[in-house]
PDB file of C-alpha atoms in Angstrom:
ATOM      1  CA  MET A   9      -1.933   0.290 -27.511  1.00 51.00           C
ATOM      2  CA  ALA A  10      -1.632  -3.347 -28.613  1.00 54.00           C
ATOM      3  CA  ARG A  11       0.035  -4.099 -31.912  1.00 57.00           C
ATOM      4  CA  GLU A  12      -2.294  -5.727 -34.401  1.00 64.00           C
ATOM      5  CA  LYS A  13      -1.296  -9.251 -35.453  1.00 69.00           C
ATOM      6  CA  VAL A  14      -0.213  -9.413 -39.102  1.00 76.00           C
ATOM      7  CA  LEU A  15      -1.181 -12.472 -41.111  1.00 85.00           C
ATOM      8  CA  LEU A  16       2.015 -13.608 -42.830  1.00 89.00           C
ATOM      9  CA  PRO A  17       2.322 -16.558 -45.201  1.00 91.00           C
ATOM     10  CA  PRO A  18       4.432 -19.454 -43.954  1.00 93.00           C
ATOM     11  CA  PHE A  19       8.129 -18.627 -44.339  1.00 95.00           C
ATOM     12  CA  GLN A  20       8.591 -21.603 -46.670  1.00 95.00           C
ATOM     13  CA  ALA A  21       6.015 -20.087 -49.051  1.00 94.00           C
ATOM     14  CA  LEU A  22       8.101 -16.913 -49.095  1.00 94.00           C
ATOM     15  CA  VAL A  23      11.238 -18.921 -49.888  1.00 95.00           C
ATOM     16  CA  ASP A  24       9.465 -20.866 -52.629  1.00 95.00           C
ATOM     17  CA  ALA A  25       8.153 -17.683 -54.235  1.00 94.00           C
ATOM     18  CA  HIS A  26      11.338 -15.596 -54.102  1.00 95.00           C
ATOM     19  CA  TRP A  27      14.452 -17.767 -53.808  1.00 94.00           C
ATOM     20  CA  ARG A  28      15.424 -17.190 -57.449  1.00 93.00           C
ATOM     21  CA  ASP A  29      15.173 -13.404 -57.066  1.00 93.00           C
ATOM     22  CA  VAL A  30      17.303 -13.435 -53.917  1.00 94.00           C
ATOM     23  CA  ALA A  31      19.927 -15.734 -55.470  1.00 93.00           C
ATOM     24  CA  ARG A  32      20.083 -13.712 -58.700  1.00 92.00           C
ATOM     25  CA  LEU A  33      20.444 -10.387 -56.899  1.00 91.00           C
ATOM     26  CA  ALA A  34      23.035 -11.788 -54.473  1.00 92.00           C
ATOM     27  CA  ARG A  35      25.189 -13.053 -57.371  1.00 90.00           C
ATOM     28  CA  ALA A  36      24.809  -9.783 -59.240  1.00 88.00           C
ATOM     29  CA  LEU A  37      25.835  -7.683 -56.238  1.00 87.00           C
ATOM     30  CA  ALA A  38      28.502  -9.920 -54.700  1.00 86.00           C
ATOM     31  CA  GLY A  39      29.693 -11.931 -57.696  1.00 82.00           C
ATOM     32  CA  PRO A  40      29.725 -15.637 -58.377  1.00 80.00           C
ATOM     33  CA  VAL A  41      32.165 -16.388 -55.549  1.00 83.00           C
ATOM     34  CA  ASP A  42      30.286 -14.695 -52.686  1.00 89.00           C
ATOM     35  CA  GLY A  43      26.768 -14.687 -54.139  1.00 90.00           C
ATOM     36  CA  ASP A  44      25.652 -17.929 -52.493  1.00 92.00           C
ATOM     37  CA  ASP A  45      26.964 -16.780 -49.108  1.00 94.00           C
ATOM     38  CA  VAL A  46      25.148 -13.458 -49.459  1.00 94.00           C
ATOM     39  CA  ALA A  47      21.897 -15.216 -50.385  1.00 95.00           C
ATOM     40  CA  GLN A  48      22.233 -17.600 -47.427  1.00 95.00           C
ATOM     41  CA  ARG A  49      22.928 -14.727 -45.029  1.00 96.00           C
ATOM     42  CA  ALA A  50      19.925 -12.820 -46.416  1.00 96.00           C
ATOM     43  CA  TRP A  51      17.622 -15.793 -45.811  1.00 97.00           C
ATOM     44  CA  GLU A  52      18.978 -16.174 -42.261  1.00 96.00           C
ATOM     45  CA  LYS A  53      18.330 -12.501 -41.510  1.00 96.00           C
ATOM     46  CA  ALA A  54      14.879 -12.667 -43.102  1.00 96.00           C
ATOM     47  CA  PHE A  55      13.969 -15.771 -41.094  1.00 96.00           C
ATOM     48  CA  THR A  56      15.029 -14.087 -37.867  1.00 96.00           C
ATOM     49  CA  ALA A  57      13.107 -10.877 -38.606  1.00 95.00           C
ATOM     50  CA  TYR A  58      10.022 -12.501 -40.164  1.00 95.00           C
ATOM     51  CA  PRO A  59       7.943 -13.051 -37.007  1.00 92.00           C
ATOM     52  CA  GLY A  60       8.333  -9.377 -36.042  1.00 91.00           C
ATOM     53  CA  LEU A  61       7.103  -7.899 -39.337  1.00 91.00           C
ATOM     54  CA  THR A  62       4.329  -5.364 -38.969  1.00 89.00           C
ATOM     55  CA  SER A  63       3.181  -5.588 -42.578  1.00 86.00           C
ATOM     56  CA  ALA A  64       2.873  -8.311 -45.186  1.00 87.00           C
ATOM     57  CA  LYS A  65       2.942  -5.712 -47.968  1.00 87.00           C
ATOM     58  CA  ASN A  66       5.660  -6.155 -50.628  1.00 88.00           C
ATOM     59  CA  LEU A  67       7.615  -8.995 -49.032  1.00 93.00           C
ATOM     60  CA  ARG A  68       9.714  -9.387 -52.202  1.00 92.00           C
ATOM     61  CA  SER A  69      11.064  -5.862 -51.887  1.00 91.00           C
ATOM     62  CA  TRP A  70      11.745  -6.483 -48.195  1.00 94.00           C
ATOM     63  CA  LEU A  71      13.770  -9.605 -49.073  1.00 94.00           C
ATOM     64  CA  LEU A  72      15.741  -7.858 -51.808  1.00 93.00           C
ATOM     65  CA  THR A  73      16.541  -4.994 -49.442  1.00 92.00           C
ATOM     66  CA  ILE A  74      17.936  -7.491 -46.940  1.00 95.00           C
ATOM     67  CA  THR A  75      19.949  -9.099 -49.750  1.00 94.00           C
ATOM     68  CA  ALA A  76      21.404  -5.737 -50.784  1.00 91.00           C
ATOM     69  CA  HIS A  77      22.396  -5.007 -47.179  1.00 91.00           C
ATOM     70  CA  CYS A  78      24.108  -8.409 -46.895  1.00 93.00           C
ATOM     71  CA  ALA A  79      26.015  -7.737 -50.138  1.00 90.00           C
ATOM     72  CA  THR A  80      27.091  -4.355 -48.777  1.00 87.00           C
ATOM     73  CA  ASP A  81      28.389  -6.102 -45.658  1.00 87.00           C
ATOM     74  CA  ILE A  82      30.474  -8.480 -47.830  1.00 85.00           C
ATOM     75  CA  HIS A  83      31.947  -5.564 -49.800  1.00 76.00           C
ATOM     76  CA  ARG A  84      32.798  -3.665 -46.625  1.00 78.00           C
ATOM     77  CA  ALA A  85      34.425  -6.731 -45.080  1.00 75.00           C
ATOM     78  CA  ARG A  86      36.444  -7.215 -48.257  1.00 71.00           C
ATOM     79  CA  LYS A  87      37.945  -3.723 -48.158  1.00 63.00           C
ATOM     80  CA  PRO A  88      41.495  -3.962 -46.903  1.00 60.00           C
ATOM     81  CA  GLN A  89      42.226  -2.402 -43.563  1.00 52.00           C
ATOM     82  CA  ARG A  90      45.226  -0.166 -43.083  1.00 54.00           C
ATOM     83  CA  PRO A  91      48.166  -2.577 -43.255  1.00 51.00           C
ATOM     84  CA  LEU A  92      50.807  -2.741 -40.605  1.00 48.00           C
ATOM     85  CA  ASP A  93      54.083  -1.188 -41.729  1.00 53.00           C
ATOM     86  CA  ASP A  94      55.958  -4.487 -41.613  1.00 54.00           C
ATOM     87  CA  ALA A  95      53.141  -6.714 -42.910  1.00 48.00           C
ATOM     88  CA  PRO A  96      53.111  -7.867 -46.547  1.00 49.00           C
ATOM     89  CA  PRO A  97      50.208  -6.485 -48.619  1.00 45.00           C
ATOM     90  CA  ILE A  98      47.110  -8.656 -48.832  1.00 42.00           C
ATOM     91  CA  ALA A  99      45.433  -9.099 -52.199  1.00 41.00           C
ATOM     92  CA  VAL A 100      41.665  -8.689 -52.071  1.00 39.00           C
ATOM     93  CA  ASP A 101      39.854 -10.019 -55.111  1.00 44.00           C
ATOM     94  CA  GLY A 102      36.365  -9.105 -56.173  1.00 46.00           C
ATOM     95  CA  PRO A 103      34.067 -11.068 -58.450  1.00 50.00           C
ATOM     96  CA  GLU A 104      35.613 -11.968 -61.782  1.00 54.00           C
ATOM     97  CA  ALA A 105      33.793 -10.320 -64.664  1.00 49.00           C
ATOM     98  CA  ALA A 106      34.846 -13.177 -66.972  1.00 53.00           C
ATOM     99  CA  ASP A 107      32.593 -15.545 -64.971  1.00 56.00           C
ATOM    100  CA  TRP A 108      29.486 -13.621 -66.093  1.00 59.00           C
ATOM    101  CA  PRO A 109      27.706 -13.515 -69.438  1.00 67.00           C
ATOM    102  CA  ASP A 110      28.783 -10.372 -71.307  1.00 74.00           C
ATOM    103  CA  PRO A 111      32.026  -9.923 -69.347  1.00 74.00           C
ATOM    104  CA  ASP A 112      32.664  -6.429 -70.768  1.00 80.00           C
ATOM    105  CA  LEU A 113      29.389  -5.168 -69.325  1.00 81.00           C
ATOM    106  CA  TRP A 114      30.003  -6.762 -65.925  1.00 78.00           C
ATOM    107  CA  GLN A 115      33.563  -5.498 -65.818  1.00 82.00           C
ATOM    108  CA  ALA A 116      32.195  -1.988 -66.403  1.00 84.00           C
ATOM    109  CA  VAL A 117      29.484  -2.528 -63.758  1.00 84.00           C
ATOM    110  CA  ASN A 118      32.112  -3.754 -61.263  1.00 82.00           C
ATOM    111  CA  ALA A 119      34.140  -0.582 -61.905  1.00 85.00           C
ATOM    112  CA  LEU A 120      31.234   1.697 -60.929  1.00 88.00           C
ATOM    113  CA  PRO A 121      31.279   3.395 -57.522  1.00 89.00           C
ATOM    114  CA  GLU A 122      29.608   1.134 -54.946  1.00 86.00           C
ATOM    115  CA  ARG A 123      26.318   3.040 -54.582  1.00 89.00           C
ATOM    116  CA  GLN A 124      25.887   3.383 -58.355  1.00 90.00           C
ATOM    117  CA  ARG A 125      26.701  -0.314 -58.837  1.00 89.00           C
ATOM    118  CA  PHE A 126      24.160  -1.321 -56.203  1.00 87.00           C
ATOM    119  CA  ALA A 127      21.490   1.057 -57.527  1.00 90.00           C
ATOM    120  CA  VAL A 128      21.744  -0.118 -61.126  1.00 90.00           C
ATOM    121  CA  THR A 129      21.865  -3.776 -60.066  1.00 87.00           C
ATOM    122  CA  LEU A 130      18.853  -3.435 -57.769  1.00 87.00           C
ATOM    123  CA  LYS A 131      16.961  -1.662 -60.543  1.00 89.00           C
ATOM    124  CA  TYR A 132      17.752  -4.003 -63.431  1.00 87.00           C
ATOM    125  CA  VAL A 133      18.664  -7.336 -61.854  1.00 84.00           C
ATOM    126  CA  GLY A 134      16.440  -7.062 -58.778  1.00 83.00           C
ATOM    127  CA  ASP A 135      13.702  -5.404 -60.852  1.00 85.00           C
ATOM    128  CA  LEU A 136      12.922  -2.935 -58.064  1.00 86.00           C
ATOM    129  CA  ASP A 137      11.292   0.405 -58.709  1.00 89.00           C
ATOM    130  CA  HIS A 138      13.038   3.560 -57.492  1.00 89.00           C
ATOM    131  CA  HIS A 139      11.167   3.412 -54.173  1.00 90.00           C
ATOM    132  CA  GLY A 140      12.498  -0.115 -53.612  1.00 86.00           C
ATOM    133  CA  VAL A 141      16.031   0.881 -54.622  1.00 88.00           C
ATOM    134  CA  ALA A 142      15.819   3.896 -52.322  1.00 88.00           C
ATOM    135  CA  ALA A 143      14.688   1.725 -49.403  1.00 86.00           C
ATOM    136  CA  ALA A 144      17.531  -0.740 -49.983  1.00 84.00           C
ATOM    137  CA  LEU A 145      20.119   2.037 -50.130  1.00 84.00           C
ATOM    138  CA  ASP A 146      18.619   4.164 -47.347  1.00 87.00           C
ATOM    139  CA  THR A 147      18.089   7.146 -49.636  1.00 89.00           C
ATOM    140  CA  THR A 148      15.267   8.925 -51.468  1.00 92.00           C
ATOM    141  CA  PRO A 149      13.631   7.857 -54.748  1.00 90.00           C
ATOM    142  CA  ALA A 150      15.055  11.021 -56.380  1.00 93.00           C
ATOM    143  CA  ALA A 151      18.564  10.066 -55.269  1.00 92.00           C
ATOM    144  CA  SER A 152      17.930   6.516 -56.517  1.00 90.00           C
ATOM    145  CA  ARG A 153      16.978   7.882 -59.946  1.00 93.00           C
ATOM    146  CA  ARG A 154      20.146   9.968 -59.992  1.00 94.00           C
ATOM    147  CA  LEU A 155      22.375   7.038 -58.986  1.00 93.00           C
ATOM    148  CA  VAL A 156      20.885   4.818 -61.704  1.00 92.00           C
ATOM    149  CA  SER A 157      21.072   7.606 -64.287  1.00 93.00           C
ATOM    150  CA  ASP A 158      24.718   8.353 -63.476  1.00 93.00           C
ATOM    151  CA  ALA A 159      25.583   4.653 -63.558  1.00 91.00           C
ATOM    152  CA  LEU A 160      23.931   4.188 -66.960  1.00 91.00           C
ATOM    153  CA  ALA A 161      25.696   7.254 -68.359  1.00 91.00           C
ATOM    154  CA  THR A 162      29.057   5.907 -67.182  1.00 90.00           C
ATOM    155  CA  LEU A 163      28.316   2.455 -68.617  1.00 89.00           C
ATOM    156  CA  ARG A 164      27.280   3.922 -71.981  1.00 89.00           C
ATOM    157  CA  THR A 165      30.518   5.916 -72.136  1.00 89.00           C
ATOM    158  CA  LYS A 166      32.740   2.982 -71.121  1.00 88.00           C
ATOM    159  CA  LEU A 167      31.028   0.568 -73.514  1.00 85.00           C
ATOM    160  CA  GLY A 168      30.797   3.043 -76.395  1.00 84.00           C
ATOM    161  CA  VAL A 169      26.997   2.927 -76.569  1.00 80.00           C
ATOM    162  CA  GLU A 170      25.323   5.996 -78.048  1.00 74.00           C
ATOM    163  CA  ASP A 171      21.970   7.330 -76.849  1.00 64.00           C
ATOM    164  CA  ASP A 172      19.137   6.951 -79.337  1.00 57.00           C
TER     165      ASP A 172
END
């Protein structure tokens, strides 16, 4: 059975339409220091995978999922490995909350567990629905809702915001 050819827009049209979304999400997930690197890596991966796509449906969500995966890779690479007994400790710095508008909020977001932080950022910075968040995090929409809900509850508590 031959695979049907999918009509995709030129890759440059995709970049022109979505570069701001990718850059914004990359900075939100990886911070101002690594955000540009994450965005660049996401575009490289997207460019490589683009000719093999089997659907042109929801390319924005596809790009943001790639961006989230690249940010996850940065966070995993940043985690310190088990140090050697005689080696001095290595400091590993994350994004500085003070570099963002509303530093108290971003400091609280940075303190969230990784999956909650990614879920809430994909939802509110990436503007993905729960299906898109679920696809980016390799989970279900119900689990996505729960991650976002738990993250928001933690943020409300830490920031002293009361529910209306």
